[in-house]
Amino acid sequence: MNDKTLYKLEFHKVKELVKAYAITEDGKLRIDQLMPKTTLDEVKLLQEETAQALMMSVKKGRLPLSNVKPVTPVLKRVEIGAVLSGGELLVVRDALRITRQAKNYYQDATSNGETYPIIGPYFESLAPQNQVEREIARCIISPEEVADEATPELARLRRQKLTLGNRIKESLQQIIRSNAYQDMIQDPVITLRQDRYCIPIKVEYKSQFKGIVHDQSSTGATVFIEPMSVVEIGNELKGLETKEHEEIEKILTELTNMVMPYTEDIARSYQELILLDSIFARSEFSLRYDCREPKLNDKGHIELKRARHPLLPKEHVVPIDVRLGRDFTSLLITGPNTGGKTVTLKTLGLFSLMAAVGLQIPAAEGSEVAVFDGIYADLGDEQSIEQSLSTFSSHMTNVISILNDMSLNSLILLDELGSGTDPIEGAALAMSILEHLRKQQIRTVATTHYSELKLYALSTEGVENASCEFDVKSLRPTYRLLIGVPGKSNAFAISMKLGLPEYLIEDAKVYLEKENVKMEDILVDLEQSKRMAEIESERAQVFRAEAERLKEEIQKERSKIDKAKKKIMERAELKAKELLKEAEEEADRALKEVRAAARKAQVMIDEQSLQVAKQGMSETLKKQYKRASKVTGTHKIKALTSVSVGEEVMVISLMQKGVVTKEADKNGMVEVRMGIMPMKVKLADLQPIKEEAVAAQTKVNKTKQKGQISYNVRKTQSISTEVDVRGLMVDEAWPVVDKYLDDAYLAGLKQVTIIHGKGTGALRTAIMQRLKRHPHVEAQRPGTFGEGEMGVTVVTIK
C-alpha cells in the first residue's frame, strides 16, 4: 500500500470521519495512524473487535470515556524521581477514573452472562487503583490548588493565615478611615504589592507616612506603602506562606510516591483505554453510517451489494452493486463522463481499505470483501468524482510504478487507461496492459471510452464489460452500474441534445468506420436487451413472491381445516364411547336390580336367561361401537393379530386399558390384567393403544386404587375442575354432584370445587354431610378468600 493510493482513494477523509467519534486525543492519533492489514487473520480480528464493540454499545450505550490528557509523559517523570505537580496528578487521577469507569462498564455488560471473547481481554487487563484515585481527588482541587483537608497541618496553617490576613486588613481599614491620613491617601483601598498589603499614598506625603515602600505607580504620583503597624504581622504571614508551600510540596511528594508503584499498571491500562477508544470509534462510525460487517476472504473475491460511498451525501448517493474475482478477474467499465465510473473505482478500493483496518462498510448485508497484499490506483493527478485532469504521461508513470510494485494478490484500479494520446495507440497499449494483468489473474478494474477495449472484453475470457447507465433524454447519469453490458460514450446524443446542428453530427458519423458504427448499434441493442431482461426478471420475482405467499396461506388454511376436522372427530368418538359405556353400565344396573328384587321377593329367576339377555346386550353394544368407530374413523385401527407379554392394549368391549400377562392360547384367548384382576378376552377384542392416547394418559393412573382403571384416557382433558349447583334443591343437586364426583374420580382429578352458593346454608350443609360418606372423597373444606369462601366446598379426591 503506498501513500499515493491511500490519498487518491480518499482514505484519509474516511479516517477523519472516524476520528470524530474518538474521545481521547491519543485515541484520535491511533485512528490517524491506521494502516490496512494484509493477512486474513489480522483483518478478521479487527472486524470482530468492531462487531463486538458495536454489540456492546448498542446494549449498554457508549463506552464512558472522557478527553484526558496523555498520561505517559507524566508517568515517565515519576519513574525518573520527579515530584508531580497538582496538574500532573490530576492527569493521573483522570486516567484512573476512566479506567475504573470502563472496568465497571464491562462488568455491567457481562453481568447477565454475555461474553465478548475478543475485546473482553482488553477490559479485563484494566487495573483501577481506587485508593490512589480517591486520595488524589481528595487532596488536589485544581492544577494550582490543594485542598485544605489534604493534611491537618495544611488546614491549621491556612486558618492562621486567614486570621493574620484579617488582622492586617482591619488595621489598614482603620488607617484608611482615620481623618489623620485622609490627605495623604491617594485612594481609600487596600492593595497587594510584592505579596504585601499596602495603601496608595500620595508621593508628596511619602516621608510623613511611616512604613515600607514596596512599589510606585507608573506616573510616579503614587507610592504603595506597607504601614509599620502591620509590617510585623506581614512578616509572620509570610512565614506561614513559606510553611504552607513546604506542606504542599510534602503532600505532592506523598501523592507521587503513592503513584510510583503503579506506573506500569497505569500505563498499560491507559494504552488499553486508547485501544478501546479507537475500537468503539469504529463501531460508532458503523452506527452512524449504517454499515455492515463484510464477509472476508483471501481469494480475491469482491461482491458489494447496494454499496454507498461514505463521502457522498447519503440522501443523494445511488447504491451500486459490483462484483469481481469469481467469474472474471478483470472488469472494464465504460460510459460517458460524470456517469459514475470513477466513483465505482473509488468505492471498490476504499471499501477494501476500510475492511482491512477493521471498519465495517456502508453496504447491504452479505457483501464480501477480499484481503489484498496491496491496492494500487491510477486516478490521475487531479482526479475527482466530477472531472478528470489527468495526462498520458502522468498515467503511464503511475502504471509503470504499479506494475513494478504489485503482487499476484493485488487490486489494481485504472481510470481512463490509455487516454491522453493517439486513440489507436492508446487502445493498443491499454489492451496490452490489461492482458498482462489478466494472465497473472490479478484483480483489475479499469475505465475507458475505447470501443476496441469493449470488443476485447466481449471476446476475452476472464474479462467482463460493465457500464454506468446514462439517461440521454435528461442528459443525466443514473449512476447505476450494469455488469455484462458495455456502455456508450453517447457523444453524438449529448451533442445533439445540447444544440449542435444535426448536419454536423451526420457528417461526423460519415467519418466513423462502418465497423465502429455497427459496434455502437450492437451496444445499443445489448443495453436494451439487458434492461428488458432486468425488467422481466423483477416482474418474475414479484409474481414468484406472490405465488409463494398464496401457497403459504393455502397451506396454513389447510392445516387449520385438518386440525378442526381431527378435533371434531375426536369429540365425536369420545361422545360415542361415553354413550356406549353409559348404556352398558345401565344394563349392569338393571340386572343388579332384577337380582335384588328377586331376592327380596324370594322368587327364583332364570339366571341363564339373564346372561343370554346380557350377552345380547353386549353384542348390540359391540355393533353400535363398531358403527360409531366407522363414522368417527376409528375403524381404521385394526385389531391385534398377536400380542406379547407386557404390551399395553385396549379391551374394545369393555373400553378399558390393560396389560397382557399371557399370550394367546390355541383358542385365541389372551389373559389381560386390568387393575389387579386378570381376565381372558378374545385376541380380536384387543386394539393397540395409540401413541397420542398414551401421551395423554396422566400419571394419576399410578396413584389410583388397585382394580380401578380409567375407561377413557382423554377424560382429564374434557372434565372441568368445578361443578355449579346453585339454585337447585337438595334432591336435585346431589345426583349432579354424585355423578360429577364419579367422573372426576375416573378422570384422575385430585381436587375439585362444588359451587353451591351461600343462601340459607341448607344446600351447603346437606352436600357437606353427604360428602362425608361418599366413597371417592378423601377430604373437604370450605373455600378460602379468593376461592369463593362459604359459597363453595373444595373436595380432595382419593
PDB file of N, CA and C in Angstrom, residues 443-523:
ATOM      1  N   ARG A 443      -6.586  -9.069  -9.844  1.00  0.00           N
ATOM      2  CA  ARG A 443      -7.897  -8.408  -9.881  1.00  0.00           C
ATOM      3  C   ARG A 443      -7.723  -6.975 -10.359  1.00  0.00           C
ATOM      4  N   THR A 444      -8.415  -6.663 -11.464  1.00  0.00           N
ATOM      5  CA  THR A 444      -8.231  -5.369 -12.123  1.00  0.00           C
ATOM      6  C   THR A 444      -9.583  -4.776 -12.481  1.00  0.00           C
ATOM      7  N   VAL A 445      -9.733  -3.480 -12.239  1.00  0.00           N
ATOM      8  CA  VAL A 445     -10.911  -2.734 -12.676  1.00  0.00           C
ATOM      9  C   VAL A 445     -10.407  -1.504 -13.410  1.00  0.00           C
ATOM     10  N   ALA A 446     -10.876  -1.296 -14.635  1.00  0.00           N
ATOM     11  CA  ALA A 446     -10.410  -0.179 -15.454  1.00  0.00           C
ATOM     12  C   ALA A 446     -11.608   0.506 -16.098  1.00  0.00           C
ATOM     13  N   THR A 447     -11.460   1.786 -16.354  1.00  0.00           N
ATOM     14  CA  THR A 447     -12.484   2.544 -17.077  1.00  0.00           C
ATOM     15  C   THR A 447     -11.898   3.013 -18.399  1.00  0.00           C
ATOM     16  N   THR A 448     -12.756   3.159 -19.404  1.00  0.00           N
ATOM     17  CA  THR A 448     -12.277   3.566 -20.727  1.00  0.00           C
ATOM     18  C   THR A 448     -13.440   4.074 -21.568  1.00  0.00           C
ATOM     19  N   HIS A 449     -13.080   4.750 -22.672  1.00  0.00           N
ATOM     20  CA  HIS A 449     -14.056   5.136 -23.697  1.00  0.00           C
ATOM     21  C   HIS A 449     -13.815   4.383 -24.994  1.00  0.00           C
ATOM     22  N   TYR A 450     -12.750   3.606 -25.069  1.00  0.00           N
ATOM     23  CA  TYR A 450     -12.351   2.973 -26.326  1.00  0.00           C
ATOM     24  C   TYR A 450     -13.248   1.799 -26.678  1.00  0.00           C
ATOM     25  N   SER A 451     -13.784   1.802 -27.896  1.00  0.00           N
ATOM     26  CA  SER A 451     -14.607   0.679 -28.364  1.00  0.00           C
ATOM     27  C   SER A 451     -13.775  -0.579 -28.508  1.00  0.00           C
ATOM     28  N   GLU A 452     -12.464  -0.426 -28.859  1.00  0.00           N
ATOM     29  CA  GLU A 452     -11.602  -1.595 -29.013  1.00  0.00           C
ATOM     30  C   GLU A 452     -11.523  -2.378 -27.697  1.00  0.00           C
ATOM     31  N   LEU A 453     -11.509  -1.660 -26.589  1.00  0.00           N
ATOM     32  CA  LEU A 453     -11.442  -2.348 -25.301  1.00  0.00           C
ATOM     33  C   LEU A 453     -12.764  -3.036 -24.970  1.00  0.00           C
ATOM     34  N   LYS A 454     -13.870  -2.446 -25.429  1.00  0.00           N
ATOM     35  CA  LYS A 454     -15.163  -3.116 -25.217  1.00  0.00           C
ATOM     36  C   LYS A 454     -15.193  -4.440 -25.972  1.00  0.00           C
ATOM     37  N   LEU A 455     -14.683  -4.433 -27.232  1.00  0.00           N
ATOM     38  CA  LEU A 455     -14.628  -5.673 -28.007  1.00  0.00           C
ATOM     39  C   LEU A 455     -13.674  -6.676 -27.355  1.00  0.00           C
ATOM     40  N   TYR A 456     -12.564  -6.167 -26.814  1.00  0.00           N
ATOM     41  CA  TYR A 456     -11.611  -7.037 -26.120  1.00  0.00           C
ATOM     42  C   TYR A 456     -12.288  -7.733 -24.945  1.00  0.00           C
ATOM     43  N   ALA A 457     -13.095  -6.990 -24.174  1.00  0.00           N
ATOM     44  CA  ALA A 457     -13.781  -7.585 -23.022  1.00  0.00           C
ATOM     45  C   ALA A 457     -14.813  -8.605 -23.471  1.00  0.00           C
ATOM     46  N   LEU A 458     -15.497  -8.326 -24.601  1.00  0.00           N
ATOM     47  CA  LEU A 458     -16.511  -9.258 -25.093  1.00  0.00           C
ATOM     48  C   LEU A 458     -15.895 -10.573 -25.561  1.00  0.00           C
ATOM     49  N   SER A 459     -14.690 -10.520 -26.090  1.00  0.00           N
ATOM     50  CA  SER A 459     -14.094 -11.695 -26.731  1.00  0.00           C
ATOM     51  C   SER A 459     -13.055 -12.398 -25.861  1.00  0.00           C
ATOM     52  N   THR A 460     -12.769 -11.887 -24.674  1.00  0.00           N
ATOM     53  CA  THR A 460     -11.699 -12.457 -23.842  1.00  0.00           C
ATOM     54  C   THR A 460     -12.279 -13.068 -22.586  1.00  0.00           C
ATOM     55  N   GLU A 461     -11.922 -14.320 -22.316  1.00  0.00           N
ATOM     56  CA  GLU A 461     -12.390 -14.997 -21.111  1.00  0.00           C
ATOM     57  C   GLU A 461     -11.709 -14.399 -19.889  1.00  0.00           C
ATOM     58  N   GLY A 462     -12.490 -14.210 -18.826  1.00  0.00           N
ATOM     59  CA  GLY A 462     -11.947 -13.636 -17.608  1.00  0.00           C
ATOM     60  C   GLY A 462     -12.048 -12.134 -17.549  1.00  0.00           C
ATOM     61  N   VAL A 463     -12.564 -11.515 -18.624  1.00  0.00           N
ATOM     62  CA  VAL A 463     -12.756 -10.070 -18.665  1.00  0.00           C
ATOM     63  C   VAL A 463     -14.234  -9.799 -18.888  1.00  0.00           C
ATOM     64  N   GLU A 464     -14.801  -8.882 -18.140  1.00  0.00           N
ATOM     65  CA  GLU A 464     -16.238  -8.596 -18.241  1.00  0.00           C
ATOM     66  C   GLU A 464     -16.447  -7.108 -18.466  1.00  0.00           C
ATOM     67  N   ASN A 465     -17.431  -6.820 -19.333  1.00  0.00           N
ATOM     68  CA  ASN A 465     -17.836  -5.433 -19.574  1.00  0.00           C
ATOM     69  C   ASN A 465     -18.795  -4.965 -18.486  1.00  0.00           C
ATOM     70  N   ALA A 466     -18.804  -3.684 -18.228  1.00  0.00           N
ATOM     71  CA  ALA A 466     -19.793  -3.066 -17.349  1.00  0.00           C
ATOM     72  C   ALA A 466     -19.978  -1.635 -17.820  1.00  0.00           C
ATOM     73  N   SER A 467     -21.097  -1.058 -17.472  1.00  0.00           N
ATOM     74  CA  SER A 467     -21.364   0.318 -17.913  1.00  0.00           C
ATOM     75  C   SER A 467     -22.105   1.069 -16.831  1.00  0.00           C
ATOM     76  N   CYS A 468     -21.884   2.377 -16.817  1.00  0.00           N
ATOM     77  CA  CYS A 468     -22.636   3.264 -15.938  1.00  0.00           C
ATOM     78  C   CYS A 468     -23.798   3.835 -16.749  1.00  0.00           C
ATOM     79  N   GLU A 469     -24.980   3.567 -16.286  1.00  0.00           N
ATOM     80  CA  GLU A 469     -26.182   3.939 -17.035  1.00  0.00           C
ATOM     81  C   GLU A 469     -26.291   5.462 -17.162  1.00  0.00           C
ATOM     82  N   PHE A 470     -26.792   5.897 -18.348  1.00  0.00           N
ATOM     83  CA  PHE A 470     -26.921   7.330 -18.630  1.00  0.00           C
ATOM     84  C   PHE A 470     -28.252   7.568 -19.315  1.00  0.00           C
ATOM     85  N   ASP A 471     -29.009   8.545 -18.809  1.00  0.00           N
ATOM     86  CA  ASP A 471     -30.302   8.905 -19.392  1.00  0.00           C
ATOM     87  C   ASP A 471     -30.080  10.010 -20.420  1.00  0.00           C
ATOM     88  N   VAL A 472     -30.162   9.636 -21.703  1.00  0.00           N
ATOM     89  CA  VAL A 472     -29.882  10.603 -22.762  1.00  0.00           C
ATOM     90  C   VAL A 472     -30.937  11.703 -22.803  1.00  0.00           C
ATOM     91  N   LYS A 473     -32.171  11.366 -22.488  1.00  0.00           N
ATOM     92  CA  LYS A 473     -33.249  12.359 -22.553  1.00  0.00           C
ATOM     93  C   LYS A 473     -33.011  13.511 -21.578  1.00  0.00           C
ATOM     94  N   SER A 474     -32.597  13.182 -20.370  1.00  0.00           N
ATOM     95  CA  SER A 474     -32.382  14.224 -19.369  1.00  0.00           C
ATOM     96  C   SER A 474     -30.921  14.666 -19.287  1.00  0.00           C
ATOM     97  N   LEU A 475     -30.057  13.981 -20.083  1.00  0.00           N
ATOM     98  CA  LEU A 475     -28.612  14.255 -20.020  1.00  0.00           C
ATOM     99  C   LEU A 475     -28.081  14.111 -18.598  1.00  0.00           C
ATOM    100  N   ARG A 476     -28.608  13.158 -17.868  1.00  0.00           N
ATOM    101  CA  ARG A 476     -28.168  12.929 -16.501  1.00  0.00           C
ATOM    102  C   ARG A 476     -27.788  11.462 -16.310  1.00  0.00           C
ATOM    103  N   PRO A 477     -26.706  11.206 -15.609  1.00  0.00           N
ATOM    104  CA  PRO A 477     -26.371   9.811 -15.290  1.00  0.00           C
ATOM    105  C   PRO A 477     -27.285   9.285 -14.196  1.00  0.00           C
ATOM    106  N   THR A 478     -27.583   8.006 -14.250  1.00  0.00           N
ATOM    107  CA  THR A 478     -28.364   7.385 -13.171  1.00  0.00           C
ATOM    108  C   THR A 478     -27.448   6.795 -12.113  1.00  0.00           C
ATOM    109  N   TYR A 479     -26.154   6.677 -12.427  1.00  0.00           N
ATOM    110  CA  TYR A 479     -25.123   6.144 -11.518  1.00  0.00           C
ATOM    111  C   TYR A 479     -25.315   4.661 -11.203  1.00  0.00           C
ATOM    112  N   ARG A 480     -26.198   4.000 -11.943  1.00  0.00           N
ATOM    113  CA  ARG A 480     -26.351   2.558 -11.767  1.00  0.00           C
ATOM    114  C   ARG A 480     -25.300   1.832 -12.588  1.00  0.00           C
ATOM    115  N   LEU A 481     -24.706   0.802 -11.988  1.00  0.00           N
ATOM    116  CA  LEU A 481     -23.688   0.016 -12.676  1.00  0.00           C
ATOM    117  C   LEU A 481     -24.336  -1.240 -13.231  1.00  0.00           C
ATOM    118  N   LEU A 482     -24.176  -1.448 -14.545  1.00  0.00           N
ATOM    119  CA  LEU A 482     -24.743  -2.616 -15.207  1.00  0.00           C
ATOM    120  C   LEU A 482     -23.598  -3.521 -15.628  1.00  0.00           C
ATOM    121  N   ILE A 483     -23.430  -4.648 -14.942  1.00  0.00           N
ATOM    122  CA  ILE A 483     -22.355  -5.582 -15.280  1.00  0.00           C
ATOM    123  C   ILE A 483     -22.834  -6.506 -16.388  1.00  0.00           C
ATOM    124  N   GLY A 484     -21.968  -6.685 -17.394  1.00  0.00           N
ATOM    125  CA  GLY A 484     -22.297  -7.542 -18.524  1.00  0.00           C
ATOM    126  C   GLY A 484     -22.740  -6.775 -19.747  1.00  0.00           C
ATOM    127  N   VAL A 485     -22.934  -5.471 -19.608  1.00  0.00           N
ATOM    128  CA  VAL A 485     -23.378  -4.641 -20.731  1.00  0.00           C
ATOM    129  C   VAL A 485     -22.368  -3.528 -20.942  1.00  0.00           C
ATOM    130  N   PRO A 486     -21.711  -3.443 -22.131  1.00  0.00           N
ATOM    131  CA  PRO A 486     -20.800  -2.326 -22.391  1.00  0.00           C
ATOM    132  C   PRO A 486     -21.577  -1.036 -22.588  1.00  0.00           C
ATOM    133  N   GLY A 487     -21.006   0.069 -22.194  1.00  0.00           N
ATOM    134  CA  GLY A 487     -21.688   1.359 -22.292  1.00  0.00           C
ATOM    135  C   GLY A 487     -21.256   2.137 -23.508  1.00  0.00           C
ATOM    136  N   LYS A 488     -21.964   3.205 -23.751  1.00  0.00           N
ATOM    137  CA  LYS A 488     -21.656   4.110 -24.854  1.00  0.00           C
ATOM    138  C   LYS A 488     -21.239   5.457 -24.292  1.00  0.00           C
ATOM    139  N   SER A 489     -20.352   6.134 -25.028  1.00  0.00           N
ATOM    140  CA  SER A 489     -19.972   7.476 -24.611  1.00  0.00           C
ATOM    141  C   SER A 489     -21.078   8.472 -24.888  1.00  0.00           C
ATOM    142  N   ASN A 490     -21.977   8.131 -25.860  1.00  0.00           N
ATOM    143  CA  ASN A 490     -23.145   8.972 -26.162  1.00  0.00           C
ATOM    144  C   ASN A 490     -22.742  10.391 -26.576  1.00  0.00           C
ATOM    145  N   ALA A 491     -21.573  10.505 -27.243  1.00  0.00           N
ATOM    146  CA  ALA A 491     -21.111  11.842 -27.638  1.00  0.00           C
ATOM    147  C   ALA A 491     -22.075  12.483 -28.622  1.00  0.00           C
ATOM    148  N   PHE A 492     -22.550  11.713 -29.626  1.00  0.00           N
ATOM    149  CA  PHE A 492     -23.463  12.281 -30.612  1.00  0.00           C
ATOM    150  C   PHE A 492     -24.782  12.700 -29.967  1.00  0.00           C
ATOM    151  N   ALA A 493     -25.346  11.828 -29.127  1.00  0.00           N
ATOM    152  CA  ALA A 493     -26.638  12.125 -28.496  1.00  0.00           C
ATOM    153  C   ALA A 493     -26.539  13.338 -27.578  1.00  0.00           C
ATOM    154  N   ILE A 494     -25.455  13.402 -26.804  1.00  0.00           N
ATOM    155  CA  ILE A 494     -25.297  14.536 -25.886  1.00  0.00           C
ATOM    156  C   ILE A 494     -25.113  15.831 -26.666  1.00  0.00           C
ATOM    157  N   SER A 495     -24.321  15.771 -27.750  1.00  0.00           N
ATOM    158  CA  SER A 495     -24.086  16.983 -28.547  1.00  0.00           C
ATOM    159  C   SER A 495     -25.376  17.478 -29.185  1.00  0.00           C
ATOM    160  N   MET A 496     -26.181  16.561 -29.700  1.00  0.00           N
ATOM    161  CA  MET A 496     -27.448  16.970 -30.299  1.00  0.00           C
ATOM    162  C   MET A 496     -28.378  17.566 -29.251  1.00  0.00           C
ATOM    163  N   LYS A 497     -28.409  16.974 -28.079  1.00  0.00           N
ATOM    164  CA  LYS A 497     -29.268  17.480 -27.010  1.00  0.00           C
ATOM    165  C   LYS A 497     -28.835  18.871 -26.587  1.00  0.00           C
ATOM    166  N   LEU A 498     -27.538  19.146 -26.671  1.00  0.00           N
ATOM    167  CA  LEU A 498     -27.022  20.447 -26.271  1.00  0.00           C
ATOM    168  C   LEU A 498     -27.198  21.511 -27.365  1.00  0.00           C
ATOM    169  N   GLY A 499     -27.613  21.068 -28.591  1.00  0.00           N
ATOM    170  CA  GLY A 499     -27.914  22.049 -29.634  1.00  0.00           C
ATOM    171  C   GLY A 499     -26.998  22.039 -30.828  1.00  0.00           C
ATOM    172  N   LEU A 500     -26.059  21.092 -30.932  1.00  0.00           N
ATOM    173  CA  LEU A 500     -25.197  21.027 -32.104  1.00  0.00           C
ATOM    174  C   LEU A 500     -26.046  20.682 -33.324  1.00  0.00           C
ATOM    175  N   PRO A 501     -25.864  21.399 -34.439  1.00  0.00           N
ATOM    176  CA  PRO A 501     -26.688  21.132 -35.631  1.00  0.00           C
ATOM    177  C   PRO A 501     -26.616  19.675 -36.062  1.00  0.00           C
ATOM    178  N   GLU A 502     -27.759  19.168 -36.492  1.00  0.00           N
ATOM    179  CA  GLU A 502     -27.853  17.758 -36.853  1.00  0.00           C
ATOM    180  C   GLU A 502     -26.962  17.403 -38.024  1.00  0.00           C
ATOM    181  N   TYR A 503     -26.774  18.366 -38.998  1.00  0.00           N
ATOM    182  CA  TYR A 503     -25.964  18.049 -40.187  1.00  0.00           C
ATOM    183  C   TYR A 503     -24.496  17.837 -39.799  1.00  0.00           C
ATOM    184  N   LEU A 504     -24.042  18.532 -38.764  1.00  0.00           N
ATOM    185  CA  LEU A 504     -22.670  18.311 -38.324  1.00  0.00           C
ATOM    186  C   LEU A 504     -22.515  16.923 -37.694  1.00  0.00           C
ATOM    187  N   ILE A 505     -23.540  16.517 -36.979  1.00  0.00           N
ATOM    188  CA  ILE A 505     -23.489  15.181 -36.371  1.00  0.00           C
ATOM    189  C   ILE A 505     -23.516  14.112 -37.456  1.00  0.00           C
ATOM    190  N   GLU A 506     -24.336  14.319 -38.507  1.00  0.00           N
ATOM    191  CA  GLU A 506     -24.387  13.359 -39.612  1.00  0.00           C
ATOM    192  C   GLU A 506     -23.048  13.296 -40.326  1.00  0.00           C
ATOM    193  N   ASP A 507     -22.411  14.454 -40.511  1.00  0.00           N
ATOM    194  CA  ASP A 507     -21.085  14.453 -41.144  1.00  0.00           C
ATOM    195  C   ASP A 507     -20.074  13.705 -40.287  1.00  0.00           C
ATOM    196  N   ALA A 508     -20.206  13.874 -38.992  1.00  0.00           N
ATOM    197  CA  ALA A 508     -19.276  13.182 -38.104  1.00  0.00           C
ATOM    198  C   ALA A 508     -19.430  11.668 -38.210  1.00  0.00           C
ATOM    199  N   LYS A 509     -20.672  11.205 -38.322  1.00  0.00           N
ATOM    200  CA  LYS A 509     -20.893   9.764 -38.442  1.00  0.00           C
ATOM    201  C   LYS A 509     -20.250   9.176 -39.682  1.00  0.00           C
ATOM    202  N   VAL A 510     -20.154   9.992 -40.766  1.00  0.00           N
ATOM    203  CA  VAL A 510     -19.546   9.516 -42.005  1.00  0.00           C
ATOM    204  C   VAL A 510     -18.081   9.172 -41.789  1.00  0.00           C
ATOM    205  N   TYR A 511     -17.448   9.970 -40.914  1.00  0.00           N
ATOM    206  CA  TYR A 511     -16.028   9.751 -40.680  1.00  0.00           C
ATOM    207  C   TYR A 511     -15.750   8.507 -39.832  1.00  0.00           C
ATOM    208  N   LEU A 512     -16.769   8.023 -39.178  1.00  0.00           N
ATOM    209  CA  LEU A 512     -16.581   6.788 -38.407  1.00  0.00           C
ATOM    210  C   LEU A 512     -16.483   5.589 -39.322  1.00  0.00           C
ATOM    211  N   GLU A 513     -15.641   4.660 -39.007  1.00  0.00           N
ATOM    212  CA  GLU A 513     -15.576   3.421 -39.771  1.00  0.00           C
ATOM    213  C   GLU A 513     -16.879   2.647 -39.608  1.00  0.00           C
ATOM    214  N   LYS A 514     -17.251   1.895 -40.629  1.00  0.00           N
ATOM    215  CA  LYS A 514     -18.501   1.132 -40.577  1.00  0.00           C
ATOM    216  C   LYS A 514     -18.518   0.157 -39.404  1.00  0.00           C
ATOM    217  N   GLU A 515     -17.332  -0.413 -39.100  1.00  0.00           N
ATOM    218  CA  GLU A 515     -17.291  -1.368 -38.001  1.00  0.00           C
ATOM    219  C   GLU A 515     -17.641  -0.688 -36.679  1.00  0.00           C
ATOM    220  N   ASN A 516     -17.166   0.538 -36.522  1.00  0.00           N
ATOM    221  CA  ASN A 516     -17.452   1.251 -35.293  1.00  0.00           C
ATOM    222  C   ASN A 516     -18.920   1.580 -35.174  1.00  0.00           C
ATOM    223  N   VAL A 517     -19.524   2.006 -36.316  1.00  0.00           N
ATOM    224  CA  VAL A 517     -20.959   2.302 -36.284  1.00  0.00           C
ATOM    225  C   VAL A 517     -21.752   1.060 -35.940  1.00  0.00           C
ATOM    226  N   LYS A 518     -21.362  -0.069 -36.546  1.00  0.00           N
ATOM    227  CA  LYS A 518     -22.063  -1.327 -36.275  1.00  0.00           C
ATOM    228  C   LYS A 518     -21.899  -1.721 -34.811  1.00  0.00           C
ATOM    229  N   MET A 519     -20.694  -1.498 -34.295  1.00  0.00           N
ATOM    230  CA  MET A 519     -20.445  -1.830 -32.895  1.00  0.00           C
ATOM    231  C   MET A 519     -21.316  -1.005 -31.972  1.00  0.00           C
ATOM    232  N   GLU A 520     -21.450   0.289 -32.269  1.00  0.00           N
ATOM    233  CA  GLU A 520     -22.293   1.139 -31.443  1.00  0.00           C
ATOM    234  C   GLU A 520     -23.736   0.652 -31.472  1.00  0.00           C
ATOM    235  N   ASP A 521     -24.202   0.230 -32.667  1.00  0.00           N
ATOM    236  CA  ASP A 521     -25.579  -0.286 -32.769  1.00  0.00           C
ATOM    237  C   ASP A 521     -25.746  -1.561 -31.950  1.00  0.00           C
ATOM    238  N   ILE A 522     -24.710  -2.425 -32.002  1.00  0.00           N
ATOM    239  CA  ILE A 522     -24.772  -3.664 -31.215  1.00  0.00           C
ATOM    240  C   ILE A 522     -24.837  -3.343 -29.722  1.00  0.00           C
ATOM    241  N   LEU A 523     -24.068  -2.358 -29.319  1.00  0.00           N
ATOM    242  CA  LEU A 523     -24.070  -1.972 -27.915  1.00  0.00           C
ATOM    243  C   LEU A 523     -25.431  -1.468 -27.487  1.00  0.00           C
TER     244      LEU A 523
END
